[in-house]
Short mmCIF file of C-alpha atoms and ligand atoms in Angstrom, two decimals:
data_model
loop_
_atom_site.label_atom_id
_atom_site.label_comp_id
_atom_site.label_asym_id
_atom_site.label_seq_id
_atom_site.Cartn_x
_atom_site.Cartn_y
_atom_site.Cartn_z
CA MET A 1 85.93 117.48 66.61
CA SER A 2 89.21 115.75 65.60
CA ARG A 3 92.39 114.98 67.68
CA LYS A 4 96.05 116.12 66.71
CA VAL A 5 99.31 114.99 68.38
CA SER A 6 101.93 117.68 68.69
CA GLY A 7 105.65 117.47 68.95
CA TYR A 8 107.20 115.58 71.63
CA LEU A 9 106.93 116.66 75.38
CA ILE A 10 109.39 113.97 76.02
CA SER A 11 111.69 112.72 73.50
CA PRO A 12 112.76 108.95 72.93
CA GLU A 13 116.22 109.89 73.91
CA ALA A 14 115.12 111.68 76.98
CA LEU A 15 112.69 108.64 78.11
CA HIS A 16 115.79 106.39 77.51
CA GLU A 17 118.20 108.23 79.71
CA ARG A 18 115.52 108.77 82.67
CA VAL A 19 114.42 105.05 82.41
CA LYS A 20 117.85 103.88 82.74
CA GLU A 21 118.61 106.23 85.77
CA LEU A 22 115.24 104.78 87.65
CA ALA A 23 116.38 101.40 86.86
CA GLU A 24 119.72 101.96 88.37
CA GLU A 25 118.19 103.54 91.49
CA ILE A 26 115.62 100.61 91.93
CA ARG A 27 118.31 97.94 91.20
CA ARG A 28 120.48 99.60 93.98
CA ASP A 29 117.65 99.58 96.34
CA TYR A 30 116.47 95.87 95.53
CA THR A 31 120.18 94.51 95.71
CA GLY A 32 119.95 90.92 97.35
CA ARG A 33 116.02 90.82 97.09
CA SER A 34 114.01 89.03 94.57
CA PRO A 35 111.31 91.65 94.10
CA VAL A 36 108.08 90.99 91.80
CA PHE A 37 107.30 93.73 89.55
CA VAL A 38 103.78 94.07 88.44
CA GLY A 39 103.19 96.03 85.42
CA VAL A 40 99.65 97.70 85.17
CA LEU A 41 98.34 97.13 81.72
CA LYS A 42 98.14 98.24 79.15
CA GLY A 43 99.77 101.52 79.57
CA SER A 44 102.79 100.40 81.26
CA PHE A 45 103.79 97.80 78.83
CA ILE A 46 106.53 99.92 77.13
CA PHE A 47 108.07 101.52 80.36
CA LEU A 48 108.22 98.14 82.20
CA ALA A 49 109.74 96.42 79.20
CA ASP A 50 112.58 99.32 78.82
CA LEU A 51 113.12 99.30 82.76
CA VAL A 52 113.63 95.69 83.36
CA ARG A 53 116.35 95.63 80.65
CA HIS A 54 118.65 97.54 82.86
CA LEU A 55 118.36 95.63 85.84
CA GLY A 56 121.44 93.52 85.23
CA ASP A 57 121.67 90.66 87.69
CA LEU A 58 118.94 91.47 89.87
CA ASP A 59 116.77 88.38 90.31
CA VAL A 60 113.44 90.06 89.12
CA ARG A 61 110.25 88.32 88.48
CA ILE A 62 107.64 89.91 86.25
CA ASP A 63 103.70 90.00 86.23
CA PHE A 64 100.90 91.91 84.96
CA LEU A 65 97.47 93.13 86.02
CA ALA A 66 95.02 94.84 84.07
CA VAL A 67 92.46 97.50 85.25
CA SER A 68 89.62 99.11 83.52
CA SER A 69 90.56 102.19 81.48
CA TYR A 70 88.65 105.36 80.88
CA GLY A 71 87.43 103.98 77.59
CA MET A 72 86.79 106.80 75.32
CA ALA A 73 86.74 109.62 78.36
CA THR A 74 89.73 111.59 79.16
CA GLU A 75 88.62 111.84 82.88
CA SER A 76 88.85 108.99 85.59
CA SER A 77 85.48 107.70 86.88
CA GLY A 78 87.11 106.89 90.13
CA GLU A 79 85.89 103.41 89.65
CA VAL A 80 88.56 100.75 89.21
CA GLN A 81 88.04 97.07 88.11
CA ILE A 82 90.47 94.53 88.10
CA LEU A 83 90.16 92.79 84.56
CA LYS A 84 93.13 90.60 84.95
CA ASP A 85 94.96 89.84 88.16
CA VAL A 86 98.71 88.76 88.77
CA THR A 87 99.32 85.15 88.82
CA ILE A 88 102.46 85.19 91.28
CA PRO A 89 101.23 84.95 94.83
CA VAL A 90 102.50 88.43 96.58
CA GLU A 91 102.35 87.30 100.18
CA GLY A 92 105.83 87.87 101.65
CA GLU A 93 107.30 89.20 98.60
CA ASP A 94 108.88 92.53 97.49
CA VAL A 95 106.45 93.80 95.33
CA LEU A 96 106.94 96.89 93.14
CA LEU A 97 104.00 98.09 91.08
CA VAL A 98 104.81 99.66 87.63
CA GLU A 99 102.37 102.31 86.12
CA ASP A 100 102.51 104.63 82.95
CA ILE A 101 100.79 107.77 85.12
CA VAL A 102 99.72 108.96 88.14
CA ASP A 103 97.03 111.60 87.67
CA THR A 104 94.12 111.66 90.40
CA GLY A 105 95.71 108.94 92.22
CA LEU A 106 92.59 106.90 92.17
CA THR A 107 93.74 103.88 90.43
CA LEU A 108 97.02 103.52 92.31
CA LYS A 109 95.30 104.00 95.70
CA TYR A 110 92.85 101.27 94.79
CA LEU A 111 95.88 99.04 93.75
CA TRP A 112 97.85 100.09 96.89
CA ASP A 113 95.35 99.23 99.09
CA LEU A 114 94.43 95.83 97.64
CA PHE A 115 98.12 94.68 97.50
CA GLN A 116 98.66 95.68 101.08
CA GLN A 117 95.87 93.44 101.88
CA ARG A 118 97.87 90.70 100.25
CA HIS A 119 100.61 91.10 102.73
CA PRO A 120 103.76 91.53 100.62
CA ARG A 121 106.91 91.93 102.50
CA SER A 122 107.20 95.42 101.11
CA LEU A 123 105.17 97.59 98.51
CA ARG A 124 106.44 100.28 96.50
CA ILE A 125 105.25 102.27 93.38
CA CYS A 126 107.17 103.25 90.32
CA VAL A 127 105.50 105.59 87.60
CA LEU A 128 106.90 107.02 84.67
CA LEU A 129 104.69 110.24 84.72
CA ASP A 130 103.34 112.42 87.55
CA LYS A 131 100.58 114.87 87.07
CA LYS A 132 100.90 116.18 90.44
CA GLU A 133 98.50 119.20 90.24
CA ARG A 134 95.72 116.53 89.41
CA ARG A 135 96.05 114.37 92.71
CA VAL A 136 92.68 113.87 94.43
CA VAL A 137 93.75 111.33 96.93
CA GLU A 138 97.23 110.77 98.29
CA VAL A 139 99.20 107.83 97.14
CA PRO A 140 102.67 107.10 98.06
CA VAL A 141 104.70 107.08 94.85
CA HIS A 142 108.37 105.93 95.44
CA TYR A 143 110.06 106.49 92.14
CA VAL A 144 108.84 108.98 89.44
CA GLY A 145 110.49 109.35 86.10
CA PHE A 146 109.02 112.89 85.20
CA GLU A 147 106.47 115.60 86.57
CA ILE A 148 104.31 116.54 83.87
CA PRO A 149 101.50 119.37 83.41
CA ASP A 150 98.02 118.98 83.49
CA ARG A 151 97.51 118.13 79.85
CA PHE A 152 96.56 114.78 78.24
CA VAL A 153 99.52 112.93 76.78
CA VAL A 154 100.03 109.76 74.67
CA GLY A 155 102.64 107.56 73.42
CA TYR A 156 105.30 105.34 75.03
CA GLY A 157 102.46 102.85 76.15
CA LEU A 158 99.79 105.56 76.71
CA ASP A 159 96.90 105.84 74.88
CA TRP A 160 93.89 108.11 73.75
CA ALA A 161 90.93 105.65 72.98
CA GLU A 162 93.63 102.86 72.19
CA ARG A 163 95.61 105.19 69.56
CA TYR A 164 99.17 106.41 69.79
CA ARG A 165 100.45 103.81 72.50
CA HIS A 166 103.31 103.03 69.63
CA LEU A 167 104.83 106.28 69.40
CA PRO A 168 108.30 106.23 70.94
CA GLY A 169 108.22 109.72 72.87
CA ILE A 170 105.36 111.62 75.04
CA ALA A 171 103.41 113.89 73.15
CA PHE A 172 100.49 116.05 74.07
CA VAL A 173 97.06 115.15 72.09
CA GLU A 174 94.61 118.31 71.45
CA GLU A 175 91.40 118.50 70.04
CA GLU A 176 90.83 120.46 66.76
CA GLU A 177 87.89 122.12 65.07
P1 IMP B 201 94.14 108.19 88.01
O1 IMP B 201 93.35 107.01 88.48
O2 IMP B 201 93.26 109.39 87.59
O3 IMP B 201 95.39 108.19 88.88
O4 IMP B 201 94.54 107.58 86.56
C1 IMP B 201 95.44 106.77 86.01
C2 IMP B 201 95.24 106.13 84.80
O5 IMP B 201 94.42 107.23 83.91
C3 IMP B 201 96.46 105.70 84.05
O6 IMP B 201 96.81 104.45 84.28
C4 IMP B 201 96.02 105.97 82.54
O7 IMP B 201 95.47 104.88 81.95
C5 IMP B 201 94.93 107.06 82.52
N1 IMP B 201 95.61 108.48 82.41
C6 IMP B 201 95.74 109.48 83.06
N2 IMP B 201 96.00 110.63 82.44
C7 IMP B 201 96.57 110.13 81.37
C8 IMP B 201 96.91 110.89 80.09
O8 IMP B 201 97.30 112.26 80.14
N3 IMP B 201 97.05 110.05 78.99
C9 IMP B 201 96.62 108.63 78.97
N4 IMP B 201 96.10 108.07 79.99
C10 IMP B 201 96.21 108.88 81.20
#
């Protein structure tokens, strides 16, 4: 069995346009604030990098955390491990978690609860992709780039077994005999 990446579900141009729109919405919502954007590694690295470049004069601080991934599997185990935590103290801050995709919701639910316990001034979630029909737990997602069908996707930061993150668009990955 091998894997094949087919044509783009979301083109680089469509990503660029939507990310710009999201950034404008976020910029308006956080006007007068100094938010802390927390990128969830590794999948959000391109999305976050593109997003923050459209924030103009917003006084944003940027941090990262890393959580355990699926490894070689394409299903979430439901167990989330923090591999690297943020270094900016988030108590009293306006925190925006930035994630590549919400699937079952287990990862973001875990992070939501963890960050709430740290008493931020506000907490919101921004995801590039939402596989809504796969949701197992409720999680409040405030900003969504695109809703996508229940298929495994790669590119623009998202991987399959650490591969394909570099693709400039979002593509389906399929198994081949
Ligand atoms: P959840 O905990 O099931 O919501 O899964 C969230 C994490 O699973 C994301 O941060 C991704 O790392 C990974 N993931 C879920 N679906 C996909 C996909 O289609 N492609 C690549 N990674 C995915």
